[in-house]
XYZ file of N, CA and C in Angstrom:
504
model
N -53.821 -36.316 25.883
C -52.594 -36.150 25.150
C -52.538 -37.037 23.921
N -53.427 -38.519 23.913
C -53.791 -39.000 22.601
C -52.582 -39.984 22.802
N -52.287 -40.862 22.131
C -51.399 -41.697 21.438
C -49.816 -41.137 20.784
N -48.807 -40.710 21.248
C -47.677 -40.148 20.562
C -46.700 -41.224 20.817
N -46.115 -41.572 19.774
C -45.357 -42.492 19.686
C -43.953 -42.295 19.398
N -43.072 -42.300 20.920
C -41.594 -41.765 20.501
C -41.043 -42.619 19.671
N -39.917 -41.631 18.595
C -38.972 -41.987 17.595
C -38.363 -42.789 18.296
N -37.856 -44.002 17.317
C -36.997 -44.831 17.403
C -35.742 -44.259 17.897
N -35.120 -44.861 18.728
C -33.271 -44.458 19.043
C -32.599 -45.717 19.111
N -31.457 -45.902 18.089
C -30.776 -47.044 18.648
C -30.057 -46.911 19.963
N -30.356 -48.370 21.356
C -29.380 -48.439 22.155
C -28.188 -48.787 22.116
N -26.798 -48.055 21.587
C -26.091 -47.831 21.518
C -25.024 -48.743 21.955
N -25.263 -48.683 23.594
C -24.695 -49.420 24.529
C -24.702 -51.220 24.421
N -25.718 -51.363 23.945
C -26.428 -52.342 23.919
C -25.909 -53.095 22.514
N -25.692 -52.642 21.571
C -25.154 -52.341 19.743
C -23.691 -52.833 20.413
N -23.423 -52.241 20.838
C -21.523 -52.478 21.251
C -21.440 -53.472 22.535
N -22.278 -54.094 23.361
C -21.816 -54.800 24.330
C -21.979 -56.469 23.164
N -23.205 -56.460 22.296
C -23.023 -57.561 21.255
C -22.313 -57.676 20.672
N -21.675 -56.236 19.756
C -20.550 -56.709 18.928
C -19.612 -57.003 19.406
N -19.250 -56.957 20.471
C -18.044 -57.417 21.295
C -18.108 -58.820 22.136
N -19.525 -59.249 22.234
C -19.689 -60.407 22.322
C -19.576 -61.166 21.300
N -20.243 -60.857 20.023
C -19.738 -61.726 18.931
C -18.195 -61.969 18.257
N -17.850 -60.724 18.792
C -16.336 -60.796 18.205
C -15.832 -62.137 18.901
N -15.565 -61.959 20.219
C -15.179 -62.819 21.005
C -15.695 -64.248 20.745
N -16.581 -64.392 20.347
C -17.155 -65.605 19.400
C -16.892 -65.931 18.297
N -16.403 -65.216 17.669
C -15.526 -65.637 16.000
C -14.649 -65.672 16.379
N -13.799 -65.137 17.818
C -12.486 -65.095 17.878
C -12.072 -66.423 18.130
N -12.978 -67.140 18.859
C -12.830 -68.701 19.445
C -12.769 -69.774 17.878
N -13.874 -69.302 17.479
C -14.221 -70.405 16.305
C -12.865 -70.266 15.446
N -12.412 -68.605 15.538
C -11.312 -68.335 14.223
C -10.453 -67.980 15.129
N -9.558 -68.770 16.144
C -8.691 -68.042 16.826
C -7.347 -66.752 15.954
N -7.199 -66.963 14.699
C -6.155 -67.197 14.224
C -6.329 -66.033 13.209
N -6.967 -65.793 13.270
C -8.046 -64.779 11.862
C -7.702 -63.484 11.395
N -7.361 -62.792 12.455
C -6.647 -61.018 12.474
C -4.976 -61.875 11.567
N -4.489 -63.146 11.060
C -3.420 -62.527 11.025
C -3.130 -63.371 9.467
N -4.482 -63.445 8.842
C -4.747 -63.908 7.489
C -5.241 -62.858 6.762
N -4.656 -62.435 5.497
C -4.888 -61.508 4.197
C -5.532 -62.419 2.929
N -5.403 -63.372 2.890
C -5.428 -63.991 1.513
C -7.042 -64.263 1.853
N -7.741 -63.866 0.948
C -8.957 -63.950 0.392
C -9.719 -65.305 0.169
N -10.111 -66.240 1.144
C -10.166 -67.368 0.612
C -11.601 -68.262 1.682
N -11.541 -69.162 1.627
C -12.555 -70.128 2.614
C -11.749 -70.117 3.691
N -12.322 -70.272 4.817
C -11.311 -69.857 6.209
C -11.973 -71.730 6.978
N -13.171 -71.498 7.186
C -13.769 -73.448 7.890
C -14.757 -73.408 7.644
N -15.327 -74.692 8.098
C -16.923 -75.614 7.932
C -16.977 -75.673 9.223
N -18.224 -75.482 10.048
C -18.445 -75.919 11.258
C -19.909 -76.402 10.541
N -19.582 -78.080 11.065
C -20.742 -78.898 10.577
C -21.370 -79.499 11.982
N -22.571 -79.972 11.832
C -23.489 -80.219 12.663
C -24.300 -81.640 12.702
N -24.241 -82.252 13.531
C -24.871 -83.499 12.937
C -26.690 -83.187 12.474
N -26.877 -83.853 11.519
C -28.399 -83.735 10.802
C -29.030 -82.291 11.300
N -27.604 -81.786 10.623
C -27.672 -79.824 10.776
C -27.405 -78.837 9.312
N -27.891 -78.233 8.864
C -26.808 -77.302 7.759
C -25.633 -77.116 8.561
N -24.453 -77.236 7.627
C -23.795 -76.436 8.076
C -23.203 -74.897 7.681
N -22.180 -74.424 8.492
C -22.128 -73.490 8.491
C -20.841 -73.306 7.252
N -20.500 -72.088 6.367
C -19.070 -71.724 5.970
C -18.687 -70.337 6.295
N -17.759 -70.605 6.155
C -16.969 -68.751 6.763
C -15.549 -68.912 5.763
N -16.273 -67.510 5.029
C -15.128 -67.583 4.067
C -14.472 -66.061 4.208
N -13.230 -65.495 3.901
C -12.546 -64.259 3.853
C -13.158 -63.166 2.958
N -13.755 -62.210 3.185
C -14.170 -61.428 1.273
C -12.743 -60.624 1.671
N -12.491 -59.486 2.793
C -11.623 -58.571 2.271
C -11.132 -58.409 3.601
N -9.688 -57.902 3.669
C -8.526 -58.436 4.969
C -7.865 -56.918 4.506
N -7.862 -55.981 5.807
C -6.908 -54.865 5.896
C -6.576 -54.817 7.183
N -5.548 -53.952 7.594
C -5.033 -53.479 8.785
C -5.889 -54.115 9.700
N -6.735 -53.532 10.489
C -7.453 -53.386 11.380
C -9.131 -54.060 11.247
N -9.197 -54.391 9.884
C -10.662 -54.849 9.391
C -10.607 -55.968 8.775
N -11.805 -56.779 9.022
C -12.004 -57.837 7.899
C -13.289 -58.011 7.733
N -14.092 -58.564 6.525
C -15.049 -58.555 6.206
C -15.377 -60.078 5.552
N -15.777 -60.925 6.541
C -16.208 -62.388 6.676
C -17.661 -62.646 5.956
N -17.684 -63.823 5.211
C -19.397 -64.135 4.769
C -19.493 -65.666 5.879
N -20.492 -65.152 6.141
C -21.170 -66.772 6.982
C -22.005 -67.289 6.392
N -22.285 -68.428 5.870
C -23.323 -69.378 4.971
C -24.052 -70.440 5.017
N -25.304 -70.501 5.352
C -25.371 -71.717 6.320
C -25.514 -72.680 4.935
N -25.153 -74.153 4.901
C -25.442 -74.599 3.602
C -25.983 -75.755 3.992
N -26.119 -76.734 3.265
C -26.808 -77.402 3.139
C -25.979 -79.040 4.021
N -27.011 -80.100 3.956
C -26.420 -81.232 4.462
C -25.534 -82.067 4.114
N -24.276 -82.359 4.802
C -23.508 -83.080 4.443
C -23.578 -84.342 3.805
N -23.262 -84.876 2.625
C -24.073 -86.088 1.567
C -24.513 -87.163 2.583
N -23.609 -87.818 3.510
C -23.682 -88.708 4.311
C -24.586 -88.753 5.341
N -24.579 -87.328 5.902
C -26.474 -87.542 6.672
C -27.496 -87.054 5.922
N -28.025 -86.692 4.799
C -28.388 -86.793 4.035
C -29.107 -88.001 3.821
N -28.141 -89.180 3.320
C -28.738 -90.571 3.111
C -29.102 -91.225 4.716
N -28.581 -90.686 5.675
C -28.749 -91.164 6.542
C -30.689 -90.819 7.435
N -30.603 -89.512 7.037
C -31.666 -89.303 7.828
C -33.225 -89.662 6.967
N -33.861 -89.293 7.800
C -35.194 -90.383 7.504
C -35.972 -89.217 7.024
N -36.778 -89.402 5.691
C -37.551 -88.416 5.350
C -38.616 -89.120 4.673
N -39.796 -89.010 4.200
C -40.731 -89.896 3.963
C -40.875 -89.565 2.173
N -41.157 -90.366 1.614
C -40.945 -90.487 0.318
C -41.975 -89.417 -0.470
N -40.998 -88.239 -1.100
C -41.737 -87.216 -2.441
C -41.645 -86.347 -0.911
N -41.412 -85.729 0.375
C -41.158 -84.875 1.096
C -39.709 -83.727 0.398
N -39.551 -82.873 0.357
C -38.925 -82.251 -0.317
C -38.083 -81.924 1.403
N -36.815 -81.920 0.871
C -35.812 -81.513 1.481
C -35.736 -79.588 1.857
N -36.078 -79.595 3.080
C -36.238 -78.086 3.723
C -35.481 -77.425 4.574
N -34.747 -76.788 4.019
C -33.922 -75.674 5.461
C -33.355 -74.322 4.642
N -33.278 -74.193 5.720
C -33.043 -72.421 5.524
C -31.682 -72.103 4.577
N -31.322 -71.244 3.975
C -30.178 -70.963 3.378
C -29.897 -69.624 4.041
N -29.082 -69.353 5.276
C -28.879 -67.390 5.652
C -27.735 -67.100 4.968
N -27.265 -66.135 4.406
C -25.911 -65.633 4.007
C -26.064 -64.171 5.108
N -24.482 -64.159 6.276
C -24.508 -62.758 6.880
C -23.229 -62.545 6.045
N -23.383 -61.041 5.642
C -21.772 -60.290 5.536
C -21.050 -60.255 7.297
N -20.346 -60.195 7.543
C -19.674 -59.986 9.267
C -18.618 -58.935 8.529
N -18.836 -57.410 9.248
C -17.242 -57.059 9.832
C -16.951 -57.112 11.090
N -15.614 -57.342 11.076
C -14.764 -57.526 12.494
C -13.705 -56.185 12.638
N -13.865 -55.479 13.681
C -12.681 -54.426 13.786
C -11.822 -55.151 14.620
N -11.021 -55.335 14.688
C -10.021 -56.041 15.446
C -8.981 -54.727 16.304
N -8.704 -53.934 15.927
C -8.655 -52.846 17.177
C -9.748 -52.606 17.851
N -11.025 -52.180 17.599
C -11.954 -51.940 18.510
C -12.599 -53.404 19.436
N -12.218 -54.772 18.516
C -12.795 -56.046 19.071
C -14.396 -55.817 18.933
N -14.958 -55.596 17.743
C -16.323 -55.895 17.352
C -16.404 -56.159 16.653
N -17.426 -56.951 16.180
C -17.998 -57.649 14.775
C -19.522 -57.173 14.670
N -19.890 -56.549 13.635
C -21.109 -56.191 13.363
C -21.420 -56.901 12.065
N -23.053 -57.343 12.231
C -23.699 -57.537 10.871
C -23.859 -56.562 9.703
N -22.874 -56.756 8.394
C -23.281 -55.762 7.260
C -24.797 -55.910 6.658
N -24.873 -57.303 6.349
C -25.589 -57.530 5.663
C -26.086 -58.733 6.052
N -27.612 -58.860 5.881
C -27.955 -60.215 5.926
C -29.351 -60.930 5.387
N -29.267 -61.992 5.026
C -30.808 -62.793 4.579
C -31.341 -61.888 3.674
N -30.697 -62.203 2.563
C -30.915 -61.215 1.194
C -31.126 -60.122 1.362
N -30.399 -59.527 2.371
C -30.304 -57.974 2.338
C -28.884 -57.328 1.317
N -29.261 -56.062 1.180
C -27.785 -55.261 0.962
C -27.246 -55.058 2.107
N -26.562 -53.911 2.214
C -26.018 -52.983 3.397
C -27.394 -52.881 3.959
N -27.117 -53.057 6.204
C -28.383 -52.635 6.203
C -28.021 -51.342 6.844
N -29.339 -49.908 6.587
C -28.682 -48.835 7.598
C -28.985 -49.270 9.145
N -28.456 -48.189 9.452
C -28.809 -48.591 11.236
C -30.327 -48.680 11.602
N -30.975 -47.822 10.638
C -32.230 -47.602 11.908
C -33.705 -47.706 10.379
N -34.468 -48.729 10.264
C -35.157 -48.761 8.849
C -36.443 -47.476 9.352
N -36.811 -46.513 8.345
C -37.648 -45.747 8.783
C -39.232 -46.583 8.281
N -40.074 -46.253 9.245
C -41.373 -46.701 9.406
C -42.363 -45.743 8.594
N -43.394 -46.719 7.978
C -42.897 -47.518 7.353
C -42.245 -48.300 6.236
N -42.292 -49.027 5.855
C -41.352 -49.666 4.821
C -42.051 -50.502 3.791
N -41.616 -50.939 2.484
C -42.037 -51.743 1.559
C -41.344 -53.138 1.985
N -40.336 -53.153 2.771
C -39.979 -54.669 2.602
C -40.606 -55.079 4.003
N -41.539 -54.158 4.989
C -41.927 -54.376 6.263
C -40.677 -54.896 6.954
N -39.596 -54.354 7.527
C -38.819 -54.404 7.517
C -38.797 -54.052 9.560
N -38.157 -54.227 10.261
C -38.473 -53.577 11.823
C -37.828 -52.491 12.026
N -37.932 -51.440 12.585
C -37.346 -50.357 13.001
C -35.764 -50.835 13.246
N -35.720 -51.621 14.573
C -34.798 -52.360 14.906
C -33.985 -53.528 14.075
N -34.078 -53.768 12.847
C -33.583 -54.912 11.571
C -31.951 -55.223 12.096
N -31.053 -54.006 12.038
C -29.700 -54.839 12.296
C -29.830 -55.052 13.501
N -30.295 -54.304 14.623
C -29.359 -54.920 16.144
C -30.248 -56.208 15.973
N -31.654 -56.606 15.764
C -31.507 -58.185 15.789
C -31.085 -59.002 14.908
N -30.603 -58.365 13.705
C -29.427 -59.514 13.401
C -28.307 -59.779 14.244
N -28.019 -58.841 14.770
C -26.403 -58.809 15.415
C -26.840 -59.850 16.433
N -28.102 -59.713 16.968
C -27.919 -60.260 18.367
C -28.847 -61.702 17.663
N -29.070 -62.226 16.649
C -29.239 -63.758 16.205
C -27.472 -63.986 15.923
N -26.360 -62.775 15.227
C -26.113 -63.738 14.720
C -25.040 -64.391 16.080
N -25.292 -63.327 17.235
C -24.513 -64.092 18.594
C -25.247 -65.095 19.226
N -26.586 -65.612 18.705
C -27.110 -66.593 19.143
C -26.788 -67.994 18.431
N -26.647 -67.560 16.880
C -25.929 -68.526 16.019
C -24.723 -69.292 16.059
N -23.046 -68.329 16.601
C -22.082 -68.245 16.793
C -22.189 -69.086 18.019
N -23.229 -68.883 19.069
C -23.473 -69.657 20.357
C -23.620 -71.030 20.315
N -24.271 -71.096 19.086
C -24.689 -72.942 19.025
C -23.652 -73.310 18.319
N -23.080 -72.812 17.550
C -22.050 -73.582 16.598
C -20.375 -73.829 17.581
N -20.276 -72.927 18.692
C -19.771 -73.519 19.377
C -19.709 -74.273 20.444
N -20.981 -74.442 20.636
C -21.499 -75.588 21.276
C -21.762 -77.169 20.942
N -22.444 -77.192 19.452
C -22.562 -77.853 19.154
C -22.038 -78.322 17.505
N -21.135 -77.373 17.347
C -20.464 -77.639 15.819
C -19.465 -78.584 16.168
N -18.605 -78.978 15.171
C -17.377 -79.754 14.680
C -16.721 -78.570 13.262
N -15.584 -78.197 13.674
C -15.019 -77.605 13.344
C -13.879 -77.831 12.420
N -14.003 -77.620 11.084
C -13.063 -77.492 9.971
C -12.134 -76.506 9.677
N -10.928 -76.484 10.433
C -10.259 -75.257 9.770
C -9.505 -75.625 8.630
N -9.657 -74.550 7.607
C -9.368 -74.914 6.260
C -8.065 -74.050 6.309
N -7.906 -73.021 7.289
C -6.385 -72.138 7.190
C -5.626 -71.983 7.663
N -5.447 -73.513 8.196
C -4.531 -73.756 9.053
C -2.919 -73.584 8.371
N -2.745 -74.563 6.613
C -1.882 -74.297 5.795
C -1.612 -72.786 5.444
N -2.665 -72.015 5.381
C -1.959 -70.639 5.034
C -1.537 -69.905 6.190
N -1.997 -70.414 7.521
C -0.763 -69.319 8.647
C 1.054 -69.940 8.394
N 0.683 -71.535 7.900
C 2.106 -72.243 7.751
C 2.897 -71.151 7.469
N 2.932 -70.725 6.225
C 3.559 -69.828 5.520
C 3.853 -68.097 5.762
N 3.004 -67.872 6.826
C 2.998 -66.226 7.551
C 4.418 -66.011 7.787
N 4.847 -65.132 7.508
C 6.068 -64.339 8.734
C 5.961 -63.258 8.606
């Protein structure tokens, strides 16, 4: 019968039991989040001799929002603190994810990520950017591995706390 290699199918099931795990994971970090419109930096979850993280608002409707996550760079103070050997160049990753969150359905999916555009669901094989069949569900499911450590091991800045002040 030779070598036939079935088409890719996304697991479906599998797509939606993460995004609903991650939701529930921004929901903790951002308890507060479904009930902010204003377009703005939302917190810092910083890390000791870690990048940290930012989560800022891009776009707030009814039922949707569309979050950037950023991992950035070291806070000035560990910075001078940590030990690096002299002419070593300072190294870490920079990820930018787009996040939407449906907040009626309670999922958060990856739009976009690590200098991607929009990604589609399923990359056809093969590709110029060598890209995996599978590209978003393992973003989705790093970025619930990400969301995992930062509430484990982040320190948490909420920056919007002043703008629920003002909600009614």
């Amino acid at each position: 019968m030779g070598n036939v290699q079935k088409k890719y199918s996304p697991d479906l099931r599998s797509f939606m039991a993460v995004s609903a795990t991650n939701y529930a994971k921004l929901m903790k970090l951002l308890p507060e989040v479904a009930a902010i419109t204003k377009i703005a930096p939302l917190t810092h979850v910083h890390f000791q001799k870690q990048p940290s993280l930012a989560i800022s608002l891009l776009q707030a409707s009814r039922y949707t929002q569309t979050l950037e996550l950023k991992q950035q760079g070291f806070k000035q103070a560990e910075f001078k603190q940590a030990e690096f050997k002299q002419g070593e160049a300072l190294k870490h990753l920079h990820r930018t994810f787009c996040v939407r969150i449906y907040h009626d359905a309670k999922m958060a999916e990856v739009l976009s990520g690590v200098h991607d555009s929009m990604l589609p669901p399923v990359f056809k094989q093969p590709n110029p950017e060598m890209k995996q069949v599978d590209e978003k569900a393992q973003l989705n499911r790093f970025l619930g591995e990400w969301l995992s450590f930062c509430l484990e091991y982040g320190e948490v800045d909420i920056e919007y706390k002043t703008q629920l002040a003002f909600l009614s």
